[in-house]
Tab-separated table of C-alpha atoms in Angstrom:
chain	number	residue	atom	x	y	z
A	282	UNK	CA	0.000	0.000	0.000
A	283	UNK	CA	1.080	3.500	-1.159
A	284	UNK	CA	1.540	6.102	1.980
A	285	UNK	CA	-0.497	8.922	1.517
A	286	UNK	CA	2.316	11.951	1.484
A	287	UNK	CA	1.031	14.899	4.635
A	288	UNK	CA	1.450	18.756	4.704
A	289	UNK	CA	4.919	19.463	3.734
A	290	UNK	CA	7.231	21.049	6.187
A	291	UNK	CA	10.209	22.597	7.364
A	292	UNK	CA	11.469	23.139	10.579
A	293	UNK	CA	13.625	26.078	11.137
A	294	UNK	CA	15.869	26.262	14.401
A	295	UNK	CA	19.912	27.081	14.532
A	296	UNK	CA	20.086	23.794	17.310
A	297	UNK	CA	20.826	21.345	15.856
A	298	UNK	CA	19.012	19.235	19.017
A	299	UNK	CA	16.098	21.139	18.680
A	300	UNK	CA	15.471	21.280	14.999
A	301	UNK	CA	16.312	17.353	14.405
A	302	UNK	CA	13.988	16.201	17.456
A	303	UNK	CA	10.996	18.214	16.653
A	304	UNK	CA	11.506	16.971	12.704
A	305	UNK	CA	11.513	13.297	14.013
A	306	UNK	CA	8.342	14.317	16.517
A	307	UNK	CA	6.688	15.578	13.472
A	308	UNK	CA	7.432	12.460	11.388
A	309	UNK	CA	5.897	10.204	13.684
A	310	UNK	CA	2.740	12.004	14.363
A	311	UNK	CA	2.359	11.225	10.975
A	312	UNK	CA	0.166	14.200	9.132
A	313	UNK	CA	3.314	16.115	7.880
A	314	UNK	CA	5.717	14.584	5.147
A	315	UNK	CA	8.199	15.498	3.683
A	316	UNK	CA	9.769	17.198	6.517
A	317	UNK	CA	13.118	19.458	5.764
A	318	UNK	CA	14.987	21.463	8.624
A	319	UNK	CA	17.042	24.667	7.943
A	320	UNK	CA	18.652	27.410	9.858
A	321	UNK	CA	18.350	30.854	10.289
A	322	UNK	CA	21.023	31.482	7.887
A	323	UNK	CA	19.976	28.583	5.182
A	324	UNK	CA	15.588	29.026	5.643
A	325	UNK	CA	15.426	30.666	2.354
A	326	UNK	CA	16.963	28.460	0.144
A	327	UNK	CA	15.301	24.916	1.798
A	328	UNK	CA	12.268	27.241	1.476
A	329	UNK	CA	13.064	28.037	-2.438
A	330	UNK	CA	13.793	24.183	-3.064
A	331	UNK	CA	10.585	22.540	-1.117
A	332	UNK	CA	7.888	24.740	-1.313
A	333	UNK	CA	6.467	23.377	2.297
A	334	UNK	CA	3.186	24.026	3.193
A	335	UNK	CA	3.913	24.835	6.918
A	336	UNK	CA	6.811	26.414	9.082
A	337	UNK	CA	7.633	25.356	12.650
A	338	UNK	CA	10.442	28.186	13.693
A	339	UNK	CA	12.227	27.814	17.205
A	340	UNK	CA	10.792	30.973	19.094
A	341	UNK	CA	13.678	30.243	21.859
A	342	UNK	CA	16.446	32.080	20.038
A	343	UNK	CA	16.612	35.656	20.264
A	344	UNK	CA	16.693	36.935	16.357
A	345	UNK	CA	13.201	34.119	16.073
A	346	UNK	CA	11.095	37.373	15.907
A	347	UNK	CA	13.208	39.230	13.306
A	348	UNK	CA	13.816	36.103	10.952
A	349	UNK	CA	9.585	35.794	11.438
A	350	UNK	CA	9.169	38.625	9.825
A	351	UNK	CA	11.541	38.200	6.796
A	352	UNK	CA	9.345	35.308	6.251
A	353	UNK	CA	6.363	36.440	6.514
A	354	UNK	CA	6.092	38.287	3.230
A	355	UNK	CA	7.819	35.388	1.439
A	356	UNK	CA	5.493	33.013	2.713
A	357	UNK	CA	2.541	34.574	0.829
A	358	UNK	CA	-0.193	32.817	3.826
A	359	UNK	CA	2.131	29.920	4.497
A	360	UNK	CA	1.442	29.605	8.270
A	361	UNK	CA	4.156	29.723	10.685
A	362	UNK	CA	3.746	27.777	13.852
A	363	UNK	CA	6.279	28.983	16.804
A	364	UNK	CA	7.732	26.736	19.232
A	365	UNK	CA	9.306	27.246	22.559
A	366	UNK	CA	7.321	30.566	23.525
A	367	UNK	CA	8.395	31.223	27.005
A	368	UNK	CA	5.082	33.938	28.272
A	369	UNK	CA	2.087	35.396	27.262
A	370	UNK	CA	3.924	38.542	26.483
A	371	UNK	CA	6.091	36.683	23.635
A	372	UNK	CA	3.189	34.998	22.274
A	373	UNK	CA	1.245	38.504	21.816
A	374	UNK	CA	4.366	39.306	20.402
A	375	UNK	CA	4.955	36.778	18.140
A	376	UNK	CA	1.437	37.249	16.515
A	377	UNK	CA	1.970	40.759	16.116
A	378	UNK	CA	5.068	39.641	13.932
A	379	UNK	CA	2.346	37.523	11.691
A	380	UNK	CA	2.775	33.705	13.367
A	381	UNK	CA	-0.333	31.689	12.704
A	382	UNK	CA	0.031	29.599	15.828
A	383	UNK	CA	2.218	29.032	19.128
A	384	UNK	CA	2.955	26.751	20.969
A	385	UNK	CA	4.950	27.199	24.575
A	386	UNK	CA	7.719	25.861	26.213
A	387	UNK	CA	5.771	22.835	28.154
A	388	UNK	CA	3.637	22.002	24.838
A	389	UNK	CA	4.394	18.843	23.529
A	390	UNK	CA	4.717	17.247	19.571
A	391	UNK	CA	0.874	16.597	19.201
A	392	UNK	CA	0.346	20.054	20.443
A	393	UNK	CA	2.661	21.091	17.905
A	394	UNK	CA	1.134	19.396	15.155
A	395	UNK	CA	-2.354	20.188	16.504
A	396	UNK	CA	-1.526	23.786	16.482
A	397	UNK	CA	-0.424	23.390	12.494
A	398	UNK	CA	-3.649	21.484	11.624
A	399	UNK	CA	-5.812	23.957	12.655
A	400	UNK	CA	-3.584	27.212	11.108
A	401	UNK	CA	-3.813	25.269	7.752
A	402	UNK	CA	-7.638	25.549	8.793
A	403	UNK	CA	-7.035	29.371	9.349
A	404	UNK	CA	-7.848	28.140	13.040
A	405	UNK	CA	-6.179	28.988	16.000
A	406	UNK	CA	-6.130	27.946	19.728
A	407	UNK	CA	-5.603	30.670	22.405
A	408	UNK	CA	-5.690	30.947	26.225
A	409	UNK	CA	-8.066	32.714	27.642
A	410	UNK	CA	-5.115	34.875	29.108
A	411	UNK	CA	-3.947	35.658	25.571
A	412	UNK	CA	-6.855	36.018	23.889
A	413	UNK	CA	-7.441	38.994	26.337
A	414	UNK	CA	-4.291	40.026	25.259
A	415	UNK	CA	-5.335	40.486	21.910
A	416	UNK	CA	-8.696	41.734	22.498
A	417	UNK	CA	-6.533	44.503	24.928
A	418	UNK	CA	-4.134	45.095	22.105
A	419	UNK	CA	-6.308	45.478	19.358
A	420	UNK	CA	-8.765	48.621	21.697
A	421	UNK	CA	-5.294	50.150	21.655
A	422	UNK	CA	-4.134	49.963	18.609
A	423	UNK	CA	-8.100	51.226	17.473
A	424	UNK	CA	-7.666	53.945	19.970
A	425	UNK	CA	-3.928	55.113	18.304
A	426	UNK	CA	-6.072	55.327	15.227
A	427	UNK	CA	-8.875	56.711	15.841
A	428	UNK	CA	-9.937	60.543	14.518
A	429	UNK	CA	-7.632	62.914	16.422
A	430	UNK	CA	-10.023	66.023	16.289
A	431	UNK	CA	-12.927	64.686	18.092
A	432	UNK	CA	-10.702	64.195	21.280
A	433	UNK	CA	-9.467	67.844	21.772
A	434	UNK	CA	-11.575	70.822	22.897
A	435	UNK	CA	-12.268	73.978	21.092
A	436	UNK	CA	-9.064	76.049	22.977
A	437	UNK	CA	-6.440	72.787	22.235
A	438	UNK	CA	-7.642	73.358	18.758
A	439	UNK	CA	-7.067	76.836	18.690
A	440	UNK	CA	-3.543	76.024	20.005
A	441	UNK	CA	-2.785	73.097	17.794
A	442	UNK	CA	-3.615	75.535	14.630
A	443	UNK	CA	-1.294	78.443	15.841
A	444	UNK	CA	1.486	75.961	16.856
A	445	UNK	CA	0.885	74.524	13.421
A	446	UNK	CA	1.107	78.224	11.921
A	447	UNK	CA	4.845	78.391	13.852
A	448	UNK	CA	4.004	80.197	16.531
A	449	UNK	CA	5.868	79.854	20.118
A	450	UNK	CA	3.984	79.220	23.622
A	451	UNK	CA	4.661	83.015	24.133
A	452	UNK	CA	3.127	84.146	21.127
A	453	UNK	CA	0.285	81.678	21.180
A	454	UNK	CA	-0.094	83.503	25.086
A	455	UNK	CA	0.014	86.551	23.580
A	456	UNK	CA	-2.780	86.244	21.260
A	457	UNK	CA	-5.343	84.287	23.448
A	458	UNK	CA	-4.110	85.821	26.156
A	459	UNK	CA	-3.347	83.392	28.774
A	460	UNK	CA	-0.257	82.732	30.527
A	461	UNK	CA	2.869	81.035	29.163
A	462	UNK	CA	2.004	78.080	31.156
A	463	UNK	CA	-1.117	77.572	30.436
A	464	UNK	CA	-0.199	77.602	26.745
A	465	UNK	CA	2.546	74.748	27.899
A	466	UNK	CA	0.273	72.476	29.684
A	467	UNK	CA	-2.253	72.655	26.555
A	468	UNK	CA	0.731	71.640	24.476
A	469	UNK	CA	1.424	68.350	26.597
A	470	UNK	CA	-2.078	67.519	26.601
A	471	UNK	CA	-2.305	67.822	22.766
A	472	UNK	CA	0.798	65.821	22.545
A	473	UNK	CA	-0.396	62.941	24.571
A	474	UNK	CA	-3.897	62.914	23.016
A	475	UNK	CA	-2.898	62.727	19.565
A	476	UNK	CA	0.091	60.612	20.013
A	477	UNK	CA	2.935	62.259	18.893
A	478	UNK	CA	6.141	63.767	20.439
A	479	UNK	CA	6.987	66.646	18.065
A	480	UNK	CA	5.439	70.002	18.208
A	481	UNK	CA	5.327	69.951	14.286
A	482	UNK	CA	3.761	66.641	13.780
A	483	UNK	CA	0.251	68.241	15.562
A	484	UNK	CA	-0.977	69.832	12.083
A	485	UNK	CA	0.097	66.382	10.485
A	486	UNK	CA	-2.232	64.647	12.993
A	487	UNK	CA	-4.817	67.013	12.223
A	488	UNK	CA	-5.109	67.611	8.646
A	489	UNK	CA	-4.597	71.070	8.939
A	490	UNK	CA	-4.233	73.385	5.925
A	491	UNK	CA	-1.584	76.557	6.657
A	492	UNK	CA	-3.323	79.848	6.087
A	493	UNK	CA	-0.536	82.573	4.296
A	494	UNK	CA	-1.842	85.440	6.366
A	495	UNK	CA	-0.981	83.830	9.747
A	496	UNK	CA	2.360	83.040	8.636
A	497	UNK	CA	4.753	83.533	11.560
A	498	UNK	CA	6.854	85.588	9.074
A	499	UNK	CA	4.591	88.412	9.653
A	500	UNK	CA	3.843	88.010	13.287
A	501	UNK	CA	5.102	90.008	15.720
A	502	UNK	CA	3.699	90.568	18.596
A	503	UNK	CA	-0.461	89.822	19.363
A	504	UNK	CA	-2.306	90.045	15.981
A	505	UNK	CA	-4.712	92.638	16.231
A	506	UNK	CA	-6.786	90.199	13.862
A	507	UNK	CA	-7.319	87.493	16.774
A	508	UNK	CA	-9.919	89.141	18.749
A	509	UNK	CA	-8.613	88.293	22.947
A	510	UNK	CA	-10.364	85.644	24.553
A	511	UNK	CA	-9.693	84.926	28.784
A	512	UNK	CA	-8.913	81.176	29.497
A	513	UNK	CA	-12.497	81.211	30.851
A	514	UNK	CA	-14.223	81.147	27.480
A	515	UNK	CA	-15.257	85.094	27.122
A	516	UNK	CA	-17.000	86.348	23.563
A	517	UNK	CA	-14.088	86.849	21.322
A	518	UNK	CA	-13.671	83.500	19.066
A	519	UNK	CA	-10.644	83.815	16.862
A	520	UNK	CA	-12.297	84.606	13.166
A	521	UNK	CA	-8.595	83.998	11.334
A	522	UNK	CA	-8.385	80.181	12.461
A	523	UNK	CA	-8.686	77.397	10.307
A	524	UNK	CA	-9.280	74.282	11.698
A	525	UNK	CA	-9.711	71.790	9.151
């Protein structure tokens, strides 16, 4: 009788220990056949020569995460299961690097080969520890992205336009008349809620469109053009701001 040939497979580790016993693991679970190993410094060319339709990479060795993600876009959806993942916090990491599946220090073969199964299935199986993980990592990464504008009131506005116009905390006082400080401390909040640590990455953030006539070229001093208005929200909105 004629043995039905598995997934094909390489498994990618620079020990030699590892590598071999996890290939001979592999073999006798049976589902996966032919099974290559490579290096770090070899993966492409096995990779070029067998076309495999899963990669188990040792996670243990610190440039794992790096070489993951020089596969990644070779791979075009090949899934690459990771082995040896020592914490929660390398596992969220190695998904954000684009690893189909993980499986951690204590897991055995059949988890292993369990874990490769289902990522040929586009499955995966998560703790409940890191699948809050992810949930907690994706709100973040949705927050990082999420419309700037919306989150700052009408006088951070006013101060992210005139900072994007080149004006200085003293000439941004100056013209809305509040204090040098005050103008500082609505800088550092702008700064932390649109996620950026430049002063002239704010009208980036924002989308905002310079206006010529509020150049800081020809500034100097309050301009008489930007009617005063006290910290406290007094009549007097700026009519020369453009806020995008």
């Amino acid at each position: 009788m004629t043995q039905q040939a598995g997934h094909r497979a390489i498994v990618v580790s620079d020990v030699l220990l590892y590598r071999d016993g996890v290939a001979a693991g592999l073999a006798r679970a049976g589902a996966f056949a032919p099974i290559c190993v490579a290096g770090s410094t070899d993966v492409l060319d096995v990779f070029a020569d067998n076309e495999p339709d899963v990669v188990f990479l040792d996670m243990t060795r610190p440039t794992a995460l790096a070489l993951s993600r020089t596969l990644v876009p070779m791979l075009d959806g090949i899934p690459i299961i990771g082995f040896g993942v020592g914490s929660h916090d390398e596992a969220l990491a190695c998904a954000e690097a684009g690893i189909s599946a993980f499986v951690g220090a204590d897991g055995t073969i059949d988890d292993l080969a369990q874990a490769a199964l289902l990522a040929l299935q586009g499955q995966a199986v998560l703790s409940p520890t890191l699948a809050a993980l992810l949930v907690q990592r994706i709100a973040a990464l949705s927050d990082s992205h999420s419309p700037p504008n919306a989150t700052l009131t009408r006088r951070e506005q006013e101060i992210a336009c005139l900072i994007d116009h080149g004006l200085s905390n003293k000439e941004i006082a100056g013209s809305l008349k509040i204090s040098p400080a005050t103008v500082k401390n609505h800088v550092h909040t702008i700064l932390e809620k649109l996620n950026v640590s430049r002063r002239n990455a704010i009208g980036r953030s924002l989308g905002f469109n310079r206006r010529e006539d509020l150049r800081r070229s020809s500034l100097h001093g309050p301009n008489p053009r930007l009617p005063a208005q006290s910290e406290s929200g007094a009549p007097g909105r700026p009519q020369e701001l453009f806020l995008g």
